[in-house]
Amino acid sequence: MSEKGMNLTLKIWRQKNATSKGKIETYKVADISEHMSFLEMMDVLNEQLINEGQEPIAFDHDCREGICGMCSLHINGEAHGPDRGVTTCQLHMRMFNDGDTIYIEPFRAKAFPVIKDLIIDRTAFDRIQHAGGFVSVNTSGNTQDANALPIPKADADKAFDAATCIGCGACVASCKNASAMLYVSAKVSQFSLLPQGKVEAKDRVLNMVEQMDKEGFGNCTNTGACEVECPKGISLENIARMNSEYLKASITKEA
Amino acid sequence: MKTSIARKVLMALSGFFLLFFLLQHFIINFSSVISEDGFNSASHFMGTNPIIQYGLQPVLIFGVIFHLGMGIYLELQNNKARSVKYAMNKPSANASWMSRNMIYTGLMVMLFLGLHFYDFWIPEIKTKFIDGDMSGALNGVEGTRYFHELQHKFVDVWRVALYCLSFVFLSLHLLHGFQSAFQSVGFSHNRYTPIIKKLGNLYAVVVPLGFVFIALYHYVSQL
């Protein structure tokens, strides 16, 4: 393994804490293998910083296999970097070239305040979920046979597709309006397409949208940037579904 | 009105109304290329029919003001949703120019409407409702005045150029707006949405291009 690695210039957002003013700092890393993941490259940089007695860069990560939704990062102007259908932890350094300058920033939205460096507070998503992203049935002990309730294959597929949303926030980060509609619509759709979720569908969509607005996310203008940058390929169709469900629910809701 | 979805639905509904208005406006204007008399009678009907003047015209004025006001309000709100901007951003990587610049193309169309109001609408209102002349007659012109007035607008080359340019902005606005309105009211279907998108592109190109053609036709015919 004697292949020559990449030398990169990194422009990284550093911010001491939530209240301090941050700025972009420049770092250099050398001999980065193209087989590394982006976060492994960040690990190399952090080791280098620690060895130099500097504060390492704080960034979110957990499973490092694209399913937990913890990693974020706005890399060279795009959420989760230049690749498609991947999270930052799945992004390979082979997407970059020797000598590149890479901008690394936190996902930006008023509803996602920076906690430190590249770590943002995404609890706004949790609060939206708490507002209605659940089914109020007791599932302990006496689980029903799965085939007792027939569900059209197409609906089941769409519900499962929506349920693959990992809540990373790339949709918000990519949207020019910092809108959370793709996320909320996926969480609405994964339940409303299935019979178990239909029971509370009206209240769910009304309450989740209300909470979404309260958190200070922007308004969707259908640019479609969210769908392109979503690591899980959540479809814009979900937003249309949420819009129509919301319309129906707000018209038919009893006083 | 209070929630983001309600606002975008209202934005879409006012957009649909304006799309419908624009289409009939185009058809009537286009008739001026085919027949002077046809254009005159259609214009006289639209300009004097009480249902159109007192019923639909106020809806149109409200629709235009609402679409503009809500558009500006949403833009300001959306800007607030991201207070710290990215140092490096690549918006063209994931969204079309048209979809990202609706506020600017929209404002350009509104600027044109300012000229259009000065040129056409205010004089019309003055003639019909202040001077009380609903006859459509004009001294020295045989028949009604509409065709004559239309031609008169397309004499100055700069006005014609400005007119054509504003329709480029309208086209850009519609290339996103048409299909976006359907998505906003919650209509998405894997069979029909691709058709709507194609129809939207067709409308966004043919109608503005048609208006440009009408302007150039009258300009050239008077050279």
Tab-separated table of N, CA, C and O in Angstrom, chain B residues 54-144:
chain	number	residue	atom	x	y	z
B	54	TYR	N	-67.340	44.352	-12.989
B	54	TYR	CA	-67.628	44.512	-11.555
B	54	TYR	C	-67.476	43.215	-10.753
B	54	TYR	O	-67.339	43.240	-9.543
B	55	GLY	N	-67.537	42.078	-11.466
B	55	GLY	CA	-67.398	40.788	-10.758
B	55	GLY	C	-65.976	40.265	-10.792
B	55	GLY	O	-65.357	40.036	-9.762
B	56	LEU	N	-65.446	40.088	-12.012
B	56	LEU	CA	-64.137	39.437	-12.139
B	56	LEU	C	-62.957	40.392	-11.978
B	56	LEU	O	-61.917	40.016	-11.457
B	57	GLN	N	-63.138	41.648	-12.423
B	57	GLN	CA	-62.005	42.583	-12.342
B	57	GLN	C	-61.517	42.802	-10.899
B	57	GLN	O	-60.311	42.751	-10.662
B	58	PRO	N	-62.437	42.996	-9.939
B	58	PRO	CA	-61.963	43.124	-8.556
B	58	PRO	C	-61.233	41.862	-8.059
B	58	PRO	O	-60.261	41.960	-7.315
B	59	VAL	N	-61.724	40.681	-8.507
B	59	VAL	CA	-61.052	39.433	-8.104
B	59	VAL	C	-59.629	39.419	-8.664
B	59	VAL	O	-58.675	39.027	-7.985
B	60	LEU	N	-59.506	39.879	-9.903
B	60	LEU	CA	-58.191	39.916	-10.545
B	60	LEU	C	-57.254	40.874	-9.802
B	60	LEU	O	-56.103	40.524	-9.513
B	61	ILE	N	-57.763	42.060	-9.477
B	61	ILE	CA	-56.929	43.038	-8.766
B	61	ILE	C	-56.497	42.457	-7.425
B	61	ILE	O	-55.324	42.510	-7.049
B	62	PHE	N	-57.461	41.864	-6.717
B	62	PHE	CA	-57.135	41.249	-5.438
B	62	PHE	C	-56.118	40.123	-5.627
B	62	PHE	O	-55.149	40.012	-4.868
B	63	GLY	N	-56.329	39.305	-6.663
B	63	GLY	CA	-55.429	38.171	-6.920
B	63	GLY	C	-53.994	38.623	-7.162
B	63	GLY	O	-53.051	38.043	-6.642
B	64	VAL	N	-53.845	39.674	-7.955
B	64	VAL	CA	-52.501	40.188	-8.273
B	64	VAL	C	-51.829	40.726	-7.004
B	64	VAL	O	-50.684	40.383	-6.688
B	65	ILE	N	-52.587	41.553	-6.259
B	65	ILE	CA	-52.017	42.151	-5.046
B	65	ILE	C	-51.700	41.072	-4.014
B	65	ILE	O	-50.646	41.084	-3.378
B	66	PHE	N	-52.613	40.107	-3.890
B	66	PHE	CA	-52.398	39.030	-2.916
B	66	PHE	C	-51.163	38.209	-3.271
B	66	PHE	O	-50.318	37.938	-2.420
B	67	HIS	N	-51.055	37.819	-4.547
B	67	HIS	CA	-49.939	36.982	-5.005
B	67	HIS	C	-48.609	37.708	-4.774
B	67	HIS	O	-47.630	37.106	-4.321
B	68	LEU	N	-48.606	39.007	-5.035
B	68	LEU	CA	-47.395	39.812	-4.832
B	68	LEU	C	-47.087	39.960	-3.342
B	68	LEU	O	-45.962	39.690	-2.899
B	69	GLY	N	-48.105	40.359	-2.587
B	69	GLY	CA	-47.901	40.609	-1.152
B	69	GLY	C	-47.471	39.350	-0.424
B	69	GLY	O	-46.504	39.352	0.351
B	70	MET	N	-48.173	38.248	-0.697
B	70	MET	CA	-47.836	36.996	-0.026
B	70	MET	C	-46.458	36.513	-0.467
B	70	MET	O	-45.694	35.982	0.346
B	71	GLY	N	-46.134	36.702	-1.727
B	71	GLY	CA	-44.821	36.300	-2.237
B	71	GLY	C	-43.699	37.022	-1.500
B	71	GLY	O	-42.708	36.404	-1.103
B	72	ILE	N	-43.878	38.319	-1.310
B	72	ILE	CA	-42.856	39.104	-0.608
B	72	ILE	C	-42.794	38.694	0.862
B	72	ILE	O	-41.712	38.493	1.416
B	73	TYR	N	-43.966	38.518	1.469
B	73	TYR	CA	-44.014	38.114	2.874
B	73	TYR	C	-43.305	36.772	3.085
B	73	TYR	O	-42.483	36.614	3.990
B	74	LEU	N	-43.605	35.796	2.208
B	74	LEU	CA	-42.991	34.469	2.339
B	74	LEU	C	-41.480	34.548	2.137
B	74	LEU	O	-40.716	33.885	2.844
B	75	GLU	N	-41.053	35.377	1.189
B	75	GLU	CA	-39.621	35.523	0.922
B	75	GLU	C	-38.900	36.066	2.161
B	75	GLU	O	-37.840	35.568	2.542
B	76	LEU	N	-39.497	37.078	2.778
B	76	LEU	CA	-38.882	37.670	3.974
B	76	LEU	C	-38.824	36.642	5.100
B	76	LEU	O	-37.821	36.512	5.803
B	77	GLN	N	-39.930	35.899	5.251
B	77	GLN	CA	-39.969	34.884	6.299
B	77	GLN	C	-38.935	33.788	6.028
B	77	GLN	O	-38.252	33.327	6.951
B	78	ASN	N	-38.824	33.394	4.775
B	78	ASN	CA	-37.874	32.345	4.423
B	78	ASN	C	-36.434	32.791	4.631
B	78	ASN	O	-35.578	31.990	5.015
B	79	ASN	N	-36.169	34.074	4.389
B	79	ASN	CA	-34.815	34.572	4.633
B	79	ASN	C	-34.472	34.530	6.114
B	79	ASN	O	-33.328	34.292	6.486
B	80	LYS	N	-35.486	34.759	6.928
B	80	LYS	CA	-35.267	34.732	8.378
B	80	LYS	C	-34.984	33.327	8.894
B	80	LYS	O	-34.378	33.154	9.949
B	81	ALA	N	-35.472	32.317	8.160
B	81	ALA	CA	-35.310	30.940	8.613
B	81	ALA	C	-33.853	30.474	8.534
B	81	ALA	O	-33.500	29.421	9.046
B	82	ARG	N	-33.013	31.232	7.837
B	82	ARG	CA	-31.582	30.932	7.832
B	82	ARG	C	-30.841	32.240	8.053
B	82	ARG	O	-30.541	32.962	7.104
B	83	SER	N	-30.547	32.529	9.328
B	83	SER	CA	-29.941	33.833	9.632
B	83	SER	C	-28.452	33.855	9.291
B	83	SER	O	-27.946	34.868	8.820
B	84	VAL	N	-27.761	32.746	9.521
B	84	VAL	CA	-26.344	32.677	9.141
B	84	VAL	C	-26.262	31.942	7.807
B	84	VAL	O	-26.723	30.806	7.688
B	85	LYS	N	-25.696	32.599	6.814
B	85	LYS	CA	-25.630	31.984	5.480
B	85	LYS	C	-24.393	31.080	5.374
B	85	LYS	O	-23.458	31.185	6.165
B	86	TYR	N	-24.406	30.223	4.381
B	86	TYR	CA	-23.241	29.369	4.129
B	86	TYR	C	-22.109	30.190	3.528
B	86	TYR	O	-22.354	31.086	2.707
B	87	ALA	N	-20.883	29.862	3.936
B	87	ALA	CA	-19.721	30.512	3.327
B	87	ALA	C	-19.542	29.987	1.909
B	87	ALA	O	-19.109	30.697	1.010
B	88	MET	N	-19.903	28.717	1.744
B	88	MET	CA	-19.786	28.074	0.420
B	88	MET	C	-21.106	27.364	0.149
B	88	MET	O	-21.508	26.501	0.920
B	89	ASN	N	-21.776	27.767	-0.911
B	89	ASN	CA	-23.053	27.137	-1.217
B	89	ASN	C	-23.145	26.857	-2.712
B	89	ASN	O	-22.665	27.631	-3.523
B	90	LYS	N	-23.758	25.701	-3.042
B	90	LYS	CA	-23.866	25.319	-4.446
B	90	LYS	C	-25.329	25.056	-4.787
B	90	LYS	O	-25.728	23.908	-5.009
B	91	PRO	N	-26.153	26.090	-4.806
B	91	PRO	CA	-27.593	25.861	-5.001
B	91	PRO	C	-27.935	25.258	-6.356
B	91	PRO	O	-28.935	24.567	-6.496
B	92	SER	N	-27.064	25.476	-7.357
B	92	SER	CA	-27.383	24.941	-8.678
B	92	SER	C	-27.218	23.425	-8.728
B	92	SER	O	-27.674	22.786	-9.672
B	93	ALA	N	-26.593	22.856	-7.696
B	93	ALA	CA	-26.384	21.404	-7.694
B	93	ALA	C	-27.684	20.644	-7.468
B	93	ALA	O	-27.793	19.475	-7.808
B	94	ASN	N	-28.669	21.303	-6.869
B	94	ASN	CA	-29.872	20.552	-6.523
B	94	ASN	C	-31.198	21.212	-6.882
B	94	ASN	O	-32.250	20.632	-6.642
B	95	ALA	N	-31.170	22.425	-7.414
B	95	ALA	CA	-32.441	23.064	-7.754
B	95	ALA	C	-32.261	23.991	-8.951
B	95	ALA	O	-31.199	24.590	-9.132
B	96	SER	N	-33.322	24.112	-9.755
B	96	SER	CA	-33.244	24.923	-10.975
B	96	SER	C	-33.162	26.408	-10.641
B	96	SER	O	-33.616	26.845	-9.582
B	97	TRP	N	-32.604	27.183	-11.551
B	97	TRP	CA	-32.497	28.628	-11.366
B	97	TRP	C	-33.889	29.243	-11.201
B	97	TRP	O	-34.107	30.099	-10.364
B	98	MET	N	-34.832	28.760	-12.012
B	98	MET	CA	-36.189	29.304	-11.965
B	98	MET	C	-36.810	29.127	-10.598
B	98	MET	O	-37.425	30.040	-10.060
B	99	SER	N	-36.639	27.936	-10.021
B	99	SER	CA	-37.272	27.673	-8.728
B	99	SER	C	-36.648	28.508	-7.619
B	99	SER	O	-37.302	28.835	-6.642
B	100	ARG	N	-35.397	28.889	-7.779
B	100	ARG	CA	-34.706	29.625	-6.711
B	100	ARG	C	-34.898	31.132	-6.825
B	100	ARG	O	-34.542	31.859	-5.912
B	101	ASN	N	-35.395	31.594	-7.955
B	101	ASN	CA	-35.455	33.039	-8.171
B	101	ASN	C	-36.858	33.550	-8.476
B	101	ASN	O	-37.022	34.552	-9.152
B	102	MET	N	-37.850	32.859	-7.929
B	102	MET	CA	-39.238	33.246	-8.175
B	102	MET	C	-39.508	34.675	-7.727
B	102	MET	O	-40.256	35.409	-8.378
B	103	ILE	N	-38.913	35.094	-6.625
B	103	ILE	CA	-39.158	36.440	-6.118
B	103	ILE	C	-38.656	37.483	-7.123
B	103	ILE	O	-39.332	38.490	-7.364
B	104	TYR	N	-37.508	37.228	-7.737
B	104	TYR	CA	-36.943	38.222	-8.666
B	104	TYR	C	-37.695	38.243	-10.003
B	104	TYR	O	-38.012	39.314	-10.525
B	105	THR	N	-37.982	37.047	-10.535
B	105	THR	CA	-38.729	37.025	-11.790
B	105	THR	C	-40.127	37.600	-11.557
B	105	THR	O	-40.650	38.343	-12.395
B	106	GLY	N	-40.690	37.299	-10.394
B	106	GLY	CA	-42.012	37.829	-10.049
B	106	GLY	C	-42.003	39.339	-9.943
B	106	GLY	O	-42.902	40.015	-10.460
B	107	LEU	N	-40.970	39.874	-9.275
B	107	LEU	CA	-40.901	41.335	-9.126
B	107	LEU	C	-40.706	42.022	-10.477
B	107	LEU	O	-41.242	43.106	-10.706
B	108	MET	N	-39.958	41.393	-11.383
B	108	MET	CA	-39.779	41.964	-12.718
B	108	MET	C	-41.118	42.024	-13.464
B	108	MET	O	-41.422	43.008	-14.133
B	109	VAL	N	-41.905	40.956	-13.302
B	109	VAL	CA	-43.230	40.947	-13.945
B	109	VAL	C	-44.098	42.056	-13.346
B	109	VAL	O	-44.831	42.756	-14.062
B	110	MET	N	-43.982	42.252	-12.031
B	110	MET	CA	-44.758	43.307	-11.371
B	110	MET	C	-44.341	44.698	-11.865
B	110	MET	O	-45.182	45.574	-12.030
B	111	LEU	N	-43.037	44.873	-12.087
B	111	LEU	CA	-42.564	46.149	-12.627
B	111	LEU	C	-43.203	46.409	-13.985
B	111	LEU	O	-43.633	47.516	-14.289
B	112	PHE	N	-43.266	45.344	-14.786
B	112	PHE	CA	-43.901	45.468	-16.088
B	112	PHE	C	-45.378	45.833	-15.928
B	112	PHE	O	-45.903	46.660	-16.674
B	113	LEU	N	-46.020	45.218	-14.921
B	113	LEU	CA	-47.433	45.523	-14.689
B	113	LEU	C	-47.611	47.001	-14.373
B	113	LEU	O	-48.630	47.605	-14.717
B	114	GLY	N	-46.606	47.600	-13.719
B	114	GLY	CA	-46.640	49.036	-13.448
B	114	GLY	C	-46.772	49.808	-14.753
B	114	GLY	O	-47.626	50.683	-14.903
B	115	LEU	N	-45.953	49.439	-15.736
B	115	LEU	CA	-45.996	50.075	-17.062
B	115	LEU	C	-47.339	49.809	-17.740
B	115	LEU	O	-47.940	50.690	-18.341
B	116	HIS	N	-47.796	48.564	-17.598
B	116	HIS	CA	-49.042	48.142	-18.223
B	116	HIS	C	-50.227	48.924	-17.635
B	116	HIS	O	-51.156	49.287	-18.346
B	117	PHE	N	-50.180	49.167	-16.331
B	117	PHE	CA	-51.232	49.940	-15.664
B	117	PHE	C	-51.208	51.380	-16.185
B	117	PHE	O	-52.239	51.956	-16.466
B	118	TYR	N	-50.023	51.934	-16.301
B	118	TYR	CA	-49.863	53.305	-16.764
B	118	TYR	C	-50.337	53.432	-18.206
B	118	TYR	O	-51.016	54.397	-18.579
B	119	ASP	N	-49.976	52.431	-18.994
B	119	ASP	CA	-50.268	52.435	-20.424
B	119	ASP	C	-51.726	52.174	-20.738
B	119	ASP	O	-52.305	52.772	-21.617
B	120	PHE	N	-52.255	51.183	-20.020
B	120	PHE	CA	-53.551	50.656	-20.419
B	120	PHE	C	-54.635	50.796	-19.354
B	120	PHE	O	-55.691	51.387	-19.592
B	121	TRP	N	-54.356	50.258	-18.199
B	121	TRP	CA	-55.430	50.086	-17.225
B	121	TRP	C	-55.958	51.407	-16.686
B	121	TRP	O	-57.165	51.623	-16.632
B	122	ILE	N	-55.060	52.308	-16.277
B	122	ILE	CA	-55.497	53.585	-15.706
B	122	ILE	C	-56.267	54.421	-16.742
B	122	ILE	O	-57.370	54.900	-16.456
B	123	PRO	N	-55.746	54.558	-17.990
B	123	PRO	CA	-56.540	55.275	-19.004
B	123	PRO	C	-57.908	54.637	-19.252
B	123	PRO	O	-58.900	55.346	-19.443
B	124	GLU	N	-57.956	53.297	-19.238
B	124	GLU	CA	-59.222	52.582	-19.452
B	124	GLU	C	-60.221	52.945	-18.358
B	124	GLU	O	-61.381	53.253	-18.632
B	125	ILE	N	-59.761	52.855	-17.125
B	125	ILE	CA	-60.624	53.135	-15.975
B	125	ILE	C	-61.106	54.586	-16.044
B	125	ILE	O	-62.267	54.887	-15.800
B	126	LYS	N	-60.175	55.476	-16.439
B	126	LYS	CA	-60.528	56.900	-16.523
B	126	LYS	C	-61.615	57.120	-17.585
B	126	LYS	O	-62.637	57.740	-17.319
B	127	THR	N	-61.361	56.557	-18.769
B	127	THR	CA	-62.321	56.738	-19.864
B	127	THR	C	-63.700	56.180	-19.494
B	127	THR	O	-64.716	56.844	-19.681
B	128	LYS	N	-63.693	54.977	-18.933
B	128	LYS	CA	-64.963	54.284	-18.744
B	128	LYS	C	-65.700	54.735	-17.485
B	128	LYS	O	-66.910	54.923	-17.500
B	129	PHE	N	-64.962	54.871	-16.387
B	129	PHE	CA	-65.659	55.067	-15.123
B	129	PHE	C	-65.590	56.490	-14.588
B	129	PHE	O	-66.389	56.864	-13.736
B	130	ILE	N	-64.607	57.268	-15.028
B	130	ILE	CA	-64.554	58.658	-14.557
B	130	ILE	C	-65.224	59.570	-15.586
B	130	ILE	O	-66.120	60.339	-15.267
B	131	ASP	N	-64.814	59.397	-16.881
B	131	ASP	CA	-65.447	60.186	-17.926
B	131	ASP	C	-66.803	59.596	-18.333
B	131	ASP	O	-67.601	60.263	-18.990
B	132	GLY	N	-67.025	58.349	-17.947
B	132	GLY	CA	-68.314	57.705	-18.216
B	132	GLY	C	-68.558	57.351	-19.669
B	132	GLY	O	-69.692	57.204	-20.109
B	133	ASP	N	-67.472	57.201	-20.444
B	133	ASP	CA	-67.621	56.874	-21.861
B	133	ASP	C	-67.458	55.377	-22.083
B	133	ASP	O	-66.353	54.858	-22.159
B	134	MET	N	-68.595	54.674	-22.169
B	134	MET	CA	-68.535	53.219	-22.354
B	134	MET	C	-68.702	52.843	-23.823
B	134	MET	O	-68.831	51.670	-24.152
B	135	SER	N	-68.721	53.817	-24.711
B	135	SER	CA	-69.042	53.538	-26.110
B	135	SER	C	-67.923	52.830	-26.863
B	135	SER	O	-68.175	52.114	-27.818
B	136	GLY	N	-66.682	53.020	-26.400
B	136	GLY	CA	-65.562	52.427	-27.126
B	136	GLY	C	-65.205	53.199	-28.377
B	136	GLY	O	-64.380	52.759	-29.168
B	137	ALA	N	-65.838	54.353	-28.555
B	137	ALA	CA	-65.575	55.141	-29.764
B	137	ALA	C	-64.386	56.070	-29.556
B	137	ALA	O	-64.051	56.418	-28.434
B	138	LEU	N	-63.758	56.434	-30.664
B	138	LEU	CA	-62.642	57.377	-30.596
B	138	LEU	C	-62.733	58.290	-31.809
B	138	LEU	O	-63.009	57.826	-32.910
B	139	ASN	N	-62.498	59.582	-31.585
B	139	ASN	CA	-62.568	60.539	-32.683
B	139	ASN	C	-61.614	60.160	-33.798
B	139	ASN	O	-60.444	59.877	-33.551
B	140	GLY	N	-62.124	60.156	-34.996
B	140	GLY	CA	-61.277	59.904	-36.157
B	140	GLY	C	-61.001	58.432	-36.400
B	140	GLY	O	-60.210	58.079	-37.259
B	141	VAL	N	-61.604	57.537	-35.587
B	141	VAL	CA	-61.372	56.114	-35.799
B	141	VAL	C	-62.703	55.455	-36.109
B	141	VAL	O	-63.704	55.675	-35.427
B	142	GLU	N	-62.670	54.649	-37.152
B	142	GLU	CA	-63.871	53.923	-37.526
B	142	GLU	C	-64.029	52.721	-36.599
B	142	GLU	O	-63.045	52.074	-36.253
B	143	GLY	N	-65.256	52.393	-36.224
B	143	GLY	CA	-65.476	51.274	-35.302
B	143	GLY	C	-65.066	51.662	-33.900
B	143	GLY	O	-65.198	52.809	-33.485
B	144	THR	N	-64.513	50.697	-33.148
B	144	THR	CA	-64.101	50.994	-31.766
B	144	THR	C	-62.601	51.277	-31.692
B	144	THR	O	-61.860	51.002	-32.625
